[in-house]
XYZ file of C-alpha atoms in Angstrom:
266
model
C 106.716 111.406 107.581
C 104.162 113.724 106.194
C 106.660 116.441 105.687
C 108.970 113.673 103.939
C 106.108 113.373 101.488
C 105.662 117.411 100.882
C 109.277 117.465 100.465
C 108.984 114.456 97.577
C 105.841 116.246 96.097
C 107.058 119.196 96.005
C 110.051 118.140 94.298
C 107.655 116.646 91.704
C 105.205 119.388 90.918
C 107.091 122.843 92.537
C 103.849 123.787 94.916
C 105.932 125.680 97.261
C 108.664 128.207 96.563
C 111.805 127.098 97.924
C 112.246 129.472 101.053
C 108.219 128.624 102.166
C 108.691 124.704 101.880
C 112.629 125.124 103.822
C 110.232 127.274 106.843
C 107.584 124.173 106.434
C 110.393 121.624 107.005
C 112.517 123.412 109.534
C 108.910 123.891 111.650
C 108.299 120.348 111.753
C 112.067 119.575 112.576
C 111.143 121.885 116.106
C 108.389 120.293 116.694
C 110.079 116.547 116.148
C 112.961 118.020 118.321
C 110.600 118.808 121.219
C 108.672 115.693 120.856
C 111.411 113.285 121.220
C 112.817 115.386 124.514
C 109.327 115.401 126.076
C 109.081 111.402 125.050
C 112.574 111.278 126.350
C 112.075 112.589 130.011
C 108.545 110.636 130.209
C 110.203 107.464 129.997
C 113.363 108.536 132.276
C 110.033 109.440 135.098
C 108.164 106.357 133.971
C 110.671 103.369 133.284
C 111.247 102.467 136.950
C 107.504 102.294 137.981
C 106.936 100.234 134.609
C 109.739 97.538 135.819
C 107.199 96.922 138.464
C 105.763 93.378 138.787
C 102.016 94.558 139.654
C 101.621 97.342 136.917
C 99.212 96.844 134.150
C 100.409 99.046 131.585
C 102.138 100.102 128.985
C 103.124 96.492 128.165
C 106.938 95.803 127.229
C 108.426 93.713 125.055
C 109.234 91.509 128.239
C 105.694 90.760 128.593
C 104.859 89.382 124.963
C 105.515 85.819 126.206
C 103.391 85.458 129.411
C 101.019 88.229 128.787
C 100.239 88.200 124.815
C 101.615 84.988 123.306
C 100.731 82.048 126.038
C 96.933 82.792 127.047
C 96.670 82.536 123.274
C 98.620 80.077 122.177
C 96.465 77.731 125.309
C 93.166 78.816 124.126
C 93.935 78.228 120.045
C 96.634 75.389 120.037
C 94.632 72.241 120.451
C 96.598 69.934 118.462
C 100.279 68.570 117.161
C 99.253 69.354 113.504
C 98.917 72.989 114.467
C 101.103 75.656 114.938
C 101.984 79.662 116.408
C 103.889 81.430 113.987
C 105.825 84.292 114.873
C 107.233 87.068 112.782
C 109.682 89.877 114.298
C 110.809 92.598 112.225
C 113.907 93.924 113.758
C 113.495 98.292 113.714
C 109.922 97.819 113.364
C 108.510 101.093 114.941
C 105.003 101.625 115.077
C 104.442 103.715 111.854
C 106.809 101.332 109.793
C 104.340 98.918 110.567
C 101.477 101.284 109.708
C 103.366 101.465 106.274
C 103.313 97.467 106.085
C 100.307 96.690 107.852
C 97.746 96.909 104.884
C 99.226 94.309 102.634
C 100.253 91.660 105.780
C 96.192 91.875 106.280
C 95.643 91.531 102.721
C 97.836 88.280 102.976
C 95.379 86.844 106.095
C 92.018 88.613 104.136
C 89.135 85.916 104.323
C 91.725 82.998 105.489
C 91.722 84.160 109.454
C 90.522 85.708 112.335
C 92.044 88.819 113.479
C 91.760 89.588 117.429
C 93.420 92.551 117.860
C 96.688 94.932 117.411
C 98.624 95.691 121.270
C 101.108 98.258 121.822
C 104.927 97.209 123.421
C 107.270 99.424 124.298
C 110.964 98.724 124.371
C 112.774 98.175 127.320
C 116.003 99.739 127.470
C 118.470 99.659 126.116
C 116.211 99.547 123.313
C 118.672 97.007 121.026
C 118.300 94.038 119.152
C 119.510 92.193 121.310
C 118.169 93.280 125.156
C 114.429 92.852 123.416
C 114.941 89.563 121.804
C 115.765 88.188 124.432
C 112.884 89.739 126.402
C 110.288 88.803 124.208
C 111.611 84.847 123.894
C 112.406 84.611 127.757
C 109.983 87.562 129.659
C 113.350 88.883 131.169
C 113.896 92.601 131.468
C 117.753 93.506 130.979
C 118.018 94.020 134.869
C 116.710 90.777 135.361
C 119.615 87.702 136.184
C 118.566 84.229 134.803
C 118.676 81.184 137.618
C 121.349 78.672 136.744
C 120.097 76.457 134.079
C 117.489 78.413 132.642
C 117.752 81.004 129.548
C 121.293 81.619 128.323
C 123.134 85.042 128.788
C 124.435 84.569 124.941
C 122.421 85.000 121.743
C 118.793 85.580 121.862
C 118.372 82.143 119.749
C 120.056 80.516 122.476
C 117.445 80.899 124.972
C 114.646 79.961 122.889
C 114.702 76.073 123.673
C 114.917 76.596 127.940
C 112.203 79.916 127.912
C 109.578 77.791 125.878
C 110.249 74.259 127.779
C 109.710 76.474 130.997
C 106.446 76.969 129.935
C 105.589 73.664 129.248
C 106.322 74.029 125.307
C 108.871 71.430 123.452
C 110.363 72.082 119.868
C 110.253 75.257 118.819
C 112.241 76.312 115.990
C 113.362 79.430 114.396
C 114.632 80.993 111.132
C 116.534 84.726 110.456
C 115.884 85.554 106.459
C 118.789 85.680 105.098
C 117.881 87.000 101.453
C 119.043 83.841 99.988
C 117.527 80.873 102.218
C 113.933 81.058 101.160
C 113.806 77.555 100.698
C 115.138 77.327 104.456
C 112.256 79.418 105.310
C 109.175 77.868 103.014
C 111.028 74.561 104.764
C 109.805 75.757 108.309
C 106.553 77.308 107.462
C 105.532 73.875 106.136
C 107.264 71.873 108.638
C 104.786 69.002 110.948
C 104.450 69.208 114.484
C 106.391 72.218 115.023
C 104.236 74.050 117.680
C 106.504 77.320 117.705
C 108.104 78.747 114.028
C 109.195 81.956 114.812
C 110.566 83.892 111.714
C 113.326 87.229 112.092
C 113.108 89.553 109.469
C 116.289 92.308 109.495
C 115.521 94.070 106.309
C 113.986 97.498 108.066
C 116.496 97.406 110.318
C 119.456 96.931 107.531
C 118.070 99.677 105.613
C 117.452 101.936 108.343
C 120.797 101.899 109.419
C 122.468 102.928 106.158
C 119.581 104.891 104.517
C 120.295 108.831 103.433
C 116.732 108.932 101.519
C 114.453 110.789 103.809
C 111.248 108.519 105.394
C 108.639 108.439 102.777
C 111.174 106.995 99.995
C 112.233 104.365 102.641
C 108.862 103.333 103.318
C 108.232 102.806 99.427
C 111.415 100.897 99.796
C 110.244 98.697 102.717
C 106.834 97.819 101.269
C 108.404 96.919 97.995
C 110.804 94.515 100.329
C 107.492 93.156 102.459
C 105.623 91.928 99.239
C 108.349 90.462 97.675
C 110.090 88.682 100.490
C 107.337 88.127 103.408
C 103.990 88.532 101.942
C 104.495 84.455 100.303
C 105.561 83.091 103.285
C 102.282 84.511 105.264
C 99.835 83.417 102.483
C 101.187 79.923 103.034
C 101.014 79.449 106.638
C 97.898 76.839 107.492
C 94.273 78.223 108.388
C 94.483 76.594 111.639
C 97.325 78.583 112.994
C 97.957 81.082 115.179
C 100.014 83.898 114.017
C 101.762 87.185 115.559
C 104.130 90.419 113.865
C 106.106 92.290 116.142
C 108.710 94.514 116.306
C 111.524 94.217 119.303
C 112.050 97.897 118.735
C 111.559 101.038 116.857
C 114.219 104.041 115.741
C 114.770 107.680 116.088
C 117.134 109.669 113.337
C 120.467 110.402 114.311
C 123.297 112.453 113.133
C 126.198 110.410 114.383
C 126.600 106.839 115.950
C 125.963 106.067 119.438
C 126.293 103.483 121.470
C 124.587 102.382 125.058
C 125.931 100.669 127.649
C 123.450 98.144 129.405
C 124.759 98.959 133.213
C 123.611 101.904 132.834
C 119.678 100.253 132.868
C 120.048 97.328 135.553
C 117.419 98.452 137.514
């Protein structure tokens, strides 16, 4: 990111001559290179022990529900007029959110309490949909649902069976659309909803077809988060309880690729 912005500043203001700021940039693109391979084989070592039952860390985005969102939601829910709100940003990795994260506290500034930001890691395959449906059901993707429980279909599908399982009726949800913001408001305002949960795709949309390099994108997404998110958080009730998450981050690629999920079923 940093050497995204020296590239844009220097395009600006001409600090560097071109052949130091092309060593600057191919430097960093090492170091990237060798940082993703040493991330890489850490989680090929780690991913098995971390499917364990009894481990306490890193937590996954198969232990939101049980382990983040339901010892809260028990100690803040008291009553049918209130209500957990949850916003997912599809592609949210951890520094997108460091891009967003000032202005979604400015929206909550003086209105609520804030307990705390918690690390997830993706399980694999680290798609939209495998970490959906963990974080709405607490299933890894090796995991088999029993007959009658969470569907194997879309993630929304499971939503209804996961919460009721955990003694939680009428939860609702809502995927932005760019045109259905009464659809949203609609939802955010809605009585006795005890669950809204709200799926933002715009990072992920953008990060899919972007050729800008990372700082531009960033200017993009904030841009996109106060103008299409930032009204629907200022008008969520003071008595609610409220989490962002991601269900997974992104690494640049030069071509497409595409994982099969046998390959994790661990």
């Amino acid at each position: 990111f940093m050497a995204d912005e020296l590239e844009q500043l220097n395009f600006q203001c001409n600090l560097l001559p071109n052949p130091a700021l092309v060593q600057v940039l191919n430097r960093v693109s090492w170091l990237v290179d060798g940082h993703n391979k040493e991330f890489a084989q850490w989680v090929a070592d780690s991913y098995i022990e971390w499917m364990s039952k009894d481990r306490d860390e890193p937590l996954l985005t198969a232990d939101f529900l049980e382990q983040l969102f339901l010892p809260r939601y028990r100690k803040y829910i008291q009553g049918a007029s209130q209500s957990a709100y949850i916003f997912i940003f599809d592609g949210m990795r951890w520094d997108a959110w460091e891009a967003i994260k000032p202005k979604a506290l400015l929206a909550f500034q003086g209105r609520f309490a804030f307990e705390g930001i918690f690390p997830l890691l993706s399980i694999l395959p680290t798609t939209t949909a495998y970490n959906k449906q963990a974080i709405f059901t607490g299933r890894s993707s090796g995991d088999r649902p029993a007959h009658g429980t969470e569907s194997d279909g879309n993630w929304w599908d499971t939503l209804p069976a996961a919460f009721q399982r955990r003694g939680i009726d009428g939860v609702q949800w809502v995927s932005d659309r760019g045109d259905n913001q009464a659809q949203l408001l609609e939802l955010i305002e809605a009585d006795e909803v005890p669950v809204k949960i709200f799926n933002f795709t715009f990072m992920d949309e953008k990060l899919h077809h972007a050729n800008q390099n990372l700082s531009m994108i960033y200017e993009e997404i904030k841009l996109n988060f106060e103008l299409a998110v930032q009204p629907y958080l200022e008008r969520i009730p003071i008595d609610s309880l409220i989490f962002v998450l991601s269900d997974h981050g992104f690494i640049e690629a030069s071509e497409h690729r595409r994982m099969s999920a046998d390959a994790f079923n661990v």
